[in-house]
């Protein structure tokens, strides 16, 4: 199975990167020199959990770093605050706009209202928002993914890997975006074994309650599912997913990562033998491609949707146990072909 995400994602930010703080959150870099740029370079505002989540935000950071290096542009990335409001996000984006960054990307659907407001004030700057397709404006790129397709494959893998015909799903927040992960996972698992038992739990009802940023909540949920009998757990929960992976490793059962190839994350190295695979989405590529489109003078706007066919989602194959399991790989190859040719329609809810 081809691994989609090929960019080595940086781990937790080091102290040397934390060079500035502002009222809108901490900024880890502020380099505005080098090369031909459109403005000062790329501006990136992180989602809940911030950099170092080994998942969604770190995937965005990887694209940010690649853009800085390959396009020889400057860049500034800013951390979120705990319990912040939309007004805080607006202030953060305006800070980047006033400083001359272009494009400016909000990492996560929580930025949709702020991007819509600030993009209207700065029509010559290209804005991007990840995981939202409703912020429609002439200077906004809505970067979205068919997460349900990668999750379907994760479900197939889980059903093939379980020894108890009993698996689990942990969602960070009970919202439509994460419902896509659950729906695909359940459908994929049931395609292998219609009678498979599936534990399901959402950590919180809103992002503000910490569903995407609380490893302890993820660990508690995983402990409960493992105690109930699940021996493969899939978490779509951002930073909280680290707790799920930790719990799975401590009980010597399988975890399936999300967004980034979590088997390769330095901060999760001691657990990697229990990370079967990860359902990836190429957030890094989306960030990089938007920056390149601006530099090329042809800014991408409108809905930019990535799927299995385009390589925008998929499963990571870094774990040799996963990669060398012939039966599992045959099942995944069949499922992938079905999704691509349309004979399998993956549910989103």
CSV table of C-alpha atoms in Angstrom, one decimal:
chain,number,residue,atom,x,y,z
A,1,UNK,CA,0.0,0.0,0.0
A,2,UNK,CA,1.5,3.3,-0.9
A,3,UNK,CA,2.2,5.7,1.9
A,4,UNK,CA,0.6,9.1,1.3
A,5,UNK,CA,2.4,11.3,3.7
A,6,UNK,CA,6.1,11.4,2.9
A,7,UNK,CA,7.2,14.5,4.8
A,8,UNK,CA,9.0,13.9,8.1
A,9,UNK,CA,7.0,15.9,10.6
A,10,UNK,CA,8.8,17.8,13.3
A,11,UNK,CA,8.2,16.9,16.9
A,12,UNK,CA,7.5,19.1,19.8
A,13,UNK,CA,8.8,22.6,19.3
A,14,UNK,CA,12.2,23.3,21.0
A,15,UNK,CA,12.9,26.3,23.1
A,16,UNK,CA,15.1,27.8,20.4
A,17,UNK,CA,12.1,28.1,18.1
A,18,UNK,CA,10.0,30.0,20.7
A,19,UNK,CA,11.4,33.4,19.9
A,20,UNK,CA,8.4,35.6,20.3
A,21,UNK,CA,5.1,35.9,22.0
A,22,UNK,CA,2.2,38.2,21.4
A,23,UNK,CA,-1.3,38.8,22.7
A,24,UNK,CA,-2.6,36.5,20.1
A,25,UNK,CA,-0.4,33.5,21.1
A,26,UNK,CA,3.1,32.4,20.8
A,27,UNK,CA,4.9,32.7,17.5
A,28,UNK,CA,7.7,30.2,16.9
A,29,UNK,CA,9.3,31.7,13.8
A,30,UNK,CA,9.4,35.0,12.1
A,31,UNK,CA,11.7,34.9,9.1
A,32,UNK,CA,10.9,37.3,6.3
A,33,UNK,CA,14.1,37.2,4.2
A,34,UNK,CA,15.2,35.2,1.2
A,35,UNK,CA,14.0,34.6,-2.3
A,36,UNK,CA,11.3,36.0,-4.4
A,37,UNK,CA,8.1,36.2,-2.3
A,38,UNK,CA,4.6,37.4,-2.5
A,39,UNK,CA,4.6,39.5,0.6
A,40,UNK,CA,6.7,38.3,3.6
A,41,UNK,CA,5.9,34.6,3.1
A,42,UNK,CA,3.5,32.2,4.7
A,43,UNK,CA,1.5,32.8,7.8
A,44,UNK,CA,0.1,29.9,9.8
A,45,UNK,CA,-2.3,29.9,12.8
A,46,UNK,CA,-2.6,26.6,14.6
A,47,UNK,CA,-5.7,24.8,15.8
A,48,UNK,CA,-6.5,23.6,19.3
A,49,UNK,CA,-3.6,21.6,20.7
A,50,UNK,CA,-1.0,23.6,18.8
A,51,UNK,CA,2.3,22.4,17.5
A,52,UNK,CA,3.7,19.2,19.0
A,53,UNK,CA,0.4,17.2,18.7
A,54,UNK,CA,2.2,14.7,16.4
A,55,UNK,CA,-0.9,14.8,14.3
A,56,UNK,CA,-3.0,17.5,12.6
A,57,UNK,CA,-1.1,20.6,13.6
A,58,UNK,CA,2.3,19.0,13.1
A,59,UNK,CA,1.3,18.0,9.5
A,60,UNK,CA,0.5,21.7,8.8
A,61,UNK,CA,3.8,22.7,10.3
A,62,UNK,CA,5.6,20.2,8.0
A,63,UNK,CA,4.0,21.9,5.0
A,64,UNK,CA,5.0,25.3,6.4
A,65,UNK,CA,8.6,24.2,6.8
A,66,UNK,CA,8.7,22.7,3.3
A,67,UNK,CA,7.3,25.9,1.9
A,68,UNK,CA,10.0,28.0,3.7
A,69,UNK,CA,12.8,25.7,2.5
A,70,UNK,CA,11.8,24.8,-1.0
A,71,UNK,CA,10.2,28.1,-2.0
A,72,UNK,CA,12.8,30.2,-0.1
A,73,UNK,CA,10.1,32.3,1.5
A,74,UNK,CA,9.7,33.7,5.0
A,75,UNK,CA,7.1,32.4,7.4
A,76,UNK,CA,5.5,33.0,10.8
A,77,UNK,CA,3.4,30.4,12.7
A,78,UNK,CA,1.4,31.3,15.8
A,79,UNK,CA,0.1,29.1,18.6
A,80,UNK,CA,-3.5,29.2,19.9
A,81,UNK,CA,-4.5,30.1,23.4
A,82,UNK,CA,-6.5,28.0,25.8
A,83,UNK,CA,-10.2,29.0,25.9
A,84,UNK,CA,-9.8,31.5,23.1
A,85,UNK,CA,-12.7,33.1,21.2
A,86,UNK,CA,-13.3,33.8,17.5
A,87,UNK,CA,-12.3,37.4,18.3
A,88,UNK,CA,-8.8,36.1,19.3
A,89,UNK,CA,-8.6,34.2,16.1
A,90,UNK,CA,-9.5,37.3,14.1
A,91,UNK,CA,-6.9,39.3,15.9
A,92,UNK,CA,-4.3,36.6,15.2
A,93,UNK,CA,-5.1,36.5,11.5
A,94,UNK,CA,-5.2,40.3,11.3
A,95,UNK,CA,-1.7,40.4,12.9
A,96,UNK,CA,-0.4,38.2,10.1
A,97,UNK,CA,-2.1,40.2,7.4
A,98,UNK,CA,-0.9,43.6,8.7
A,99,UNK,CA,2.6,42.1,8.8
A,100,UNK,CA,2.4,41.3,5.1
A,101,UNK,CA,2.2,37.5,5.1
A,102,UNK,CA,0.6,35.8,2.1
A,103,UNK,CA,-1.0,33.3,2.1
A,104,UNK,CA,-2.4,33.1,5.6
A,105,UNK,CA,-3.8,29.7,6.7
A,106,UNK,CA,-6.1,28.9,9.6
A,107,UNK,CA,-5.4,25.3,10.6
A,108,UNK,CA,-8.8,23.7,11.4
A,109,UNK,CA,-12.5,24.4,10.9
A,110,UNK,CA,-12.6,26.5,14.0
A,111,UNK,CA,-11.0,29.3,11.9
A,112,UNK,CA,-13.8,29.5,9.4
A,113,UNK,CA,-15.6,32.5,10.9
A,114,UNK,CA,-12.3,34.4,11.5
A,115,UNK,CA,-11.0,33.7,8.0
A,116,UNK,CA,-14.3,34.9,6.5
A,117,UNK,CA,-14.1,38.1,8.4
A,118,UNK,CA,-10.4,38.9,7.9
A,119,UNK,CA,-10.3,37.8,4.2
A,120,UNK,CA,-13.0,40.5,3.5
A,121,UNK,CA,-10.8,43.2,4.9
A,122,UNK,CA,-7.7,42.1,3.0
A,123,UNK,CA,-8.9,41.2,-0.5
A,124,UNK,CA,-5.4,41.2,-2.0
A,125,UNK,CA,-4.2,38.5,0.4
A,126,UNK,CA,-5.0,34.8,-0.1
A,127,UNK,CA,-6.4,33.0,2.9
A,128,UNK,CA,-6.8,29.3,3.5
A,129,UNK,CA,-8.9,27.3,6.0
A,130,UNK,CA,-8.4,23.6,6.5
A,131,UNK,CA,-11.3,21.3,7.1
A,132,UNK,CA,-14.1,23.8,6.1
A,133,UNK,CA,-15.8,24.2,2.8
A,134,UNK,CA,-18.2,26.9,3.6
A,135,UNK,CA,-15.9,29.9,3.8
A,136,UNK,CA,-16.5,30.9,0.2
A,137,UNK,CA,-14.8,34.1,-1.0
A,138,UNK,CA,-12.7,35.1,-4.0
A,139,UNK,CA,-9.5,35.1,-2.0
A,140,UNK,CA,-10.1,32.0,0.2
A,141,UNK,CA,-9.1,28.4,-0.4
A,142,UNK,CA,-11.3,25.9,1.4
A,143,UNK,CA,-8.9,22.9,1.9
A,144,UNK,CA,-10.9,19.7,2.7
A,145,UNK,CA,-10.4,16.0,2.6
A,146,UNK,CA,-12.3,12.8,2.2
A,147,UNK,CA,-11.3,11.5,5.6
A,148,UNK,CA,-14.0,8.8,5.5
A,149,UNK,CA,-12.1,7.1,2.7
A,150,UNK,CA,-8.9,6.7,4.7
A,151,UNK,CA,-11.0,5.7,7.7
A,152,UNK,CA,-12.7,3.0,5.6
A,153,UNK,CA,-9.3,1.5,4.9
A,154,UNK,CA,-8.4,1.9,8.6
A,155,UNK,CA,-11.6,-0.1,9.4
A,156,UNK,CA,-10.6,-2.9,7.0
A,157,UNK,CA,-7.1,-3.0,8.6
A,158,UNK,CA,-8.6,-3.1,12.1
A,159,UNK,CA,-11.0,-5.9,11.2
A,160,UNK,CA,-8.1,-7.9,9.7
A,161,UNK,CA,-5.8,-7.3,12.7
A,162,UNK,CA,-8.1,-7.9,15.6
A,163,UNK,CA,-7.9,-11.3,17.3
A,164,UNK,CA,-11.1,-10.8,19.2
A,165,UNK,CA,-13.4,-9.5,16.5
A,166,UNK,CA,-13.7,-6.5,18.8
A,167,UNK,CA,-12.4,-3.0,17.9
A,168,UNK,CA,-12.8,0.6,19.1
A,169,UNK,CA,-13.1,4.2,17.9
A,170,UNK,CA,-12.3,7.3,19.9
A,171,UNK,CA,-13.5,10.6,18.5
A,172,UNK,CA,-12.2,13.9,19.9
A,173,UNK,CA,-15.3,16.0,19.6
A,174,UNK,CA,-18.9,15.0,18.7
A,175,UNK,CA,-19.1,17.0,15.4
A,176,UNK,CA,-19.8,16.2,11.8
A,177,UNK,CA,-16.1,16.3,10.8
A,178,UNK,CA,-15.3,13.5,13.2
A,179,UNK,CA,-18.5,11.6,12.3
A,180,UNK,CA,-16.9,11.1,8.9
A,181,UNK,CA,-14.0,9.3,10.5
A,182,UNK,CA,-16.3,7.1,12.5
A,183,UNK,CA,-18.6,6.3,9.6
A,184,UNK,CA,-15.8,5.3,7.3
A,185,UNK,CA,-14.1,3.2,10.0
A,186,UNK,CA,-17.3,1.3,10.9
A,187,UNK,CA,-18.2,0.7,7.3
A,188,UNK,CA,-14.8,-0.6,6.4
A,189,UNK,CA,-14.6,-2.9,9.4
A,190,UNK,CA,-18.1,-4.3,8.7
A,191,UNK,CA,-17.2,-4.9,5.1
A,192,UNK,CA,-14.7,-7.5,6.4
A,193,UNK,CA,-16.9,-8.8,9.3
A,194,UNK,CA,-20.5,-7.7,9.5
A,195,UNK,CA,-20.8,-9.0,13.0
A,196,UNK,CA,-17.7,-7.3,14.4
A,197,UNK,CA,-18.1,-5.5,17.7
A,198,UNK,CA,-17.2,-1.9,17.8
A,199,UNK,CA,-16.8,0.3,20.8
A,200,UNK,CA,-17.4,4.1,20.1
A,201,UNK,CA,-16.8,7.1,22.3
A,202,UNK,CA,-16.5,10.9,21.8
A,203,UNK,CA,-14.4,12.7,24.4
A,204,UNK,CA,-16.3,16.0,24.5
A,205,UNK,CA,-19.3,17.8,22.8
A,206,UNK,CA,-17.3,20.9,21.9
A,207,UNK,CA,-13.6,21.7,21.1
A,208,UNK,CA,-13.5,24.1,24.0
A,209,UNK,CA,-13.9,21.2,26.4
A,210,UNK,CA,-10.6,19.8,25.4
A,211,UNK,CA,-11.6,16.9,23.1
A,212,UNK,CA,-8.7,17.6,20.7
A,213,UNK,CA,-6.1,18.6,23.3
A,214,UNK,CA,-6.4,16.2,26.3
A,215,UNK,CA,-4.3,13.1,26.2
A,216,UNK,CA,-5.6,12.1,29.6
A,217,UNK,CA,-9.2,12.0,28.2
A,218,UNK,CA,-8.0,9.9,25.3
A,219,UNK,CA,-6.2,7.5,27.6
A,220,UNK,CA,-9.2,7.1,29.9
A,221,UNK,CA,-11.5,6.3,26.9
A,222,UNK,CA,-9.0,3.8,25.6
A,223,UNK,CA,-8.7,2.1,28.9
A,224,UNK,CA,-12.4,1.6,29.0
A,225,UNK,CA,-12.6,0.2,25.5
A,226,UNK,CA,-9.7,-2.2,26.1
A,227,UNK,CA,-11.3,-3.3,29.3
A,228,UNK,CA,-14.5,-4.0,27.4
A,229,UNK,CA,-12.5,-6.3,25.0
A,230,UNK,CA,-11.3,-4.1,22.1
A,231,UNK,CA,-7.9,-5.0,20.8
A,232,UNK,CA,-7.5,-2.4,17.9
A,233,UNK,CA,-8.3,1.3,18.6
A,234,UNK,CA,-8.6,4.1,16.1
A,235,UNK,CA,-8.5,7.6,17.4
A,236,UNK,CA,-9.5,10.7,15.5
A,237,UNK,CA,-8.8,13.1,18.3
A,238,UNK,CA,-5.8,15.3,17.6
A,239,UNK,CA,-3.5,15.6,20.6
A,240,UNK,CA,-5.9,13.5,22.7
A,241,UNK,CA,-5.0,10.6,20.4
A,242,UNK,CA,-1.6,10.3,22.1
A,243,UNK,CA,-3.3,9.1,25.2
A,244,UNK,CA,-5.1,6.4,23.1
A,245,UNK,CA,-1.8,5.3,21.7
A,246,UNK,CA,-0.1,5.2,25.1
A,247,UNK,CA,-2.9,3.1,26.5
A,248,UNK,CA,-2.9,0.7,23.6
A,249,UNK,CA,0.9,0.2,23.9
A,250,UNK,CA,0.6,-0.4,27.7
A,251,UNK,CA,-1.9,-3.1,27.1
A,252,UNK,CA,0.0,-4.5,24.0
A,253,UNK,CA,-2.9,-4.0,21.6
A,254,UNK,CA,-3.0,-2.2,18.3
A,255,UNK,CA,-3.6,1.6,17.9
A,256,UNK,CA,-4.3,3.2,14.5
A,257,UNK,CA,-3.1,6.8,14.3
A,258,UNK,CA,-4.6,9.7,12.4
A,259,UNK,CA,-3.7,12.6,10.0
A,260,UNK,CA,0.1,12.2,10.2
A,261,UNK,CA,2.1,8.9,10.0
A,262,UNK,CA,2.3,8.5,13.8
A,263,UNK,CA,4.6,5.5,13.6
A,264,UNK,CA,7.3,7.9,12.6
A,265,UNK,CA,6.8,10.6,15.2
A,266,UNK,CA,9.7,11.0,17.5
A,267,UNK,CA,7.5,11.8,20.5
A,268,UNK,CA,5.7,8.5,20.0
A,269,UNK,CA,8.7,6.4,19.2
A,270,UNK,CA,8.5,4.3,22.4
A,271,UNK,CA,5.0,3.3,21.4
A,272,UNK,CA,5.5,2.7,17.7
A,273,UNK,CA,5.6,-1.1,17.8
A,274,UNK,CA,1.9,-0.9,18.7
A,275,UNK,CA,0.9,1.7,16.0
A,276,UNK,CA,-0.4,-0.6,13.3
A,277,UNK,CA,-0.9,2.2,10.7
A,278,UNK,CA,-2.3,5.7,10.5
A,279,UNK,CA,-5.1,7.1,8.4
A,280,UNK,CA,-3.3,10.0,6.8
A,281,UNK,CA,-4.5,13.2,5.1
A,282,UNK,CA,-2.0,15.4,3.3
A,283,UNK,CA,-2.4,18.6,5.3
A,284,UNK,CA,1.3,19.3,4.7
A,285,UNK,CA,0.7,19.1,1.0
A,286,UNK,CA,-2.3,21.4,1.2
A,287,UNK,CA,-0.4,24.0,3.1
A,288,UNK,CA,2.6,23.8,0.8
A,289,UNK,CA,0.5,23.9,-2.4
A,290,UNK,CA,-1.3,27.0,-1.4
A,291,UNK,CA,1.9,28.8,-0.6
A,292,UNK,CA,3.3,27.7,-4.0
A,293,UNK,CA,0.2,28.9,-5.8
A,294,UNK,CA,0.6,32.3,-4.3
A,295,UNK,CA,4.3,32.5,-5.2
A,296,UNK,CA,3.5,31.4,-8.7
A,297,UNK,CA,1.1,34.2,-9.1
A,298,UNK,CA,-1.9,31.9,-9.5
A,299,UNK,CA,-3.5,31.7,-6.0
A,300,UNK,CA,-5.7,28.7,-5.4
A,301,UNK,CA,-9.2,29.6,-4.3
A,302,UNK,CA,-12.5,27.9,-3.8
A,303,UNK,CA,-12.9,24.3,-2.6
A,304,UNK,CA,-9.8,22.3,-2.9
A,305,UNK,CA,-10.7,18.7,-2.0
A,306,UNK,CA,-8.3,15.8,-1.6
A,307,UNK,CA,-9.3,12.1,-1.8
A,308,UNK,CA,-7.9,8.6,-2.2
A,309,UNK,CA,-7.6,9.0,-5.9
A,310,UNK,CA,-5.5,12.2,-5.7
A,311,UNK,CA,-3.3,10.7,-3.0
A,312,UNK,CA,-4.6,13.3,-0.5
A,313,UNK,CA,-5.7,10.6,2.0
A,314,UNK,CA,-4.6,7.0,2.6
A,315,UNK,CA,-2.9,4.7,5.0
A,316,UNK,CA,0.7,4.9,6.2
A,317,UNK,CA,2.7,1.7,5.8
A,318,UNK,CA,5.8,2.4,7.9
A,319,UNK,CA,5.2,-0.4,10.4
A,320,UNK,CA,6.7,-3.6,8.8
A,321,UNK,CA,4.2,-5.8,10.6
A,322,UNK,CA,1.4,-3.9,8.7
A,323,UNK,CA,3.3,-3.7,5.4
A,324,UNK,CA,4.3,-7.4,5.3
A,325,UNK,CA,0.8,-8.8,6.3
A,326,UNK,CA,-0.1,-10.3,2.9
A,327,UNK,CA,-3.8,-11.0,3.8
A,328,UNK,CA,-4.3,-7.5,5.2
A,329,UNK,CA,-2.7,-5.9,2.2
A,330,UNK,CA,-4.8,-7.8,-0.3
A,331,UNK,CA,-7.9,-6.7,1.5
A,332,UNK,CA,-6.8,-3.1,1.5
A,333,UNK,CA,-5.9,-3.3,-2.2
A,334,UNK,CA,-9.3,-4.5,-3.0
A,335,UNK,CA,-11.0,-1.9,-0.9
A,336,UNK,CA,-8.9,0.9,-2.3
A,337,UNK,CA,-9.7,-0.2,-5.9
A,338,UNK,CA,-13.4,-0.2,-5.0
A,339,UNK,CA,-13.4,3.3,-3.6
A,340,UNK,CA,-11.5,4.6,-6.6
A,341,UNK,CA,-13.7,3.0,-9.2
A,342,UNK,CA,-16.9,4.0,-7.4
A,343,UNK,CA,-18.1,0.5,-6.6
A,344,UNK,CA,-17.7,1.3,-2.9
A,345,UNK,CA,-19.4,4.5,-1.7
A,346,UNK,CA,-18.1,5.4,1.7
A,347,UNK,CA,-20.6,6.9,4.2
A,348,UNK,CA,-19.9,10.3,5.9
A,349,UNK,CA,-22.3,9.9,8.8
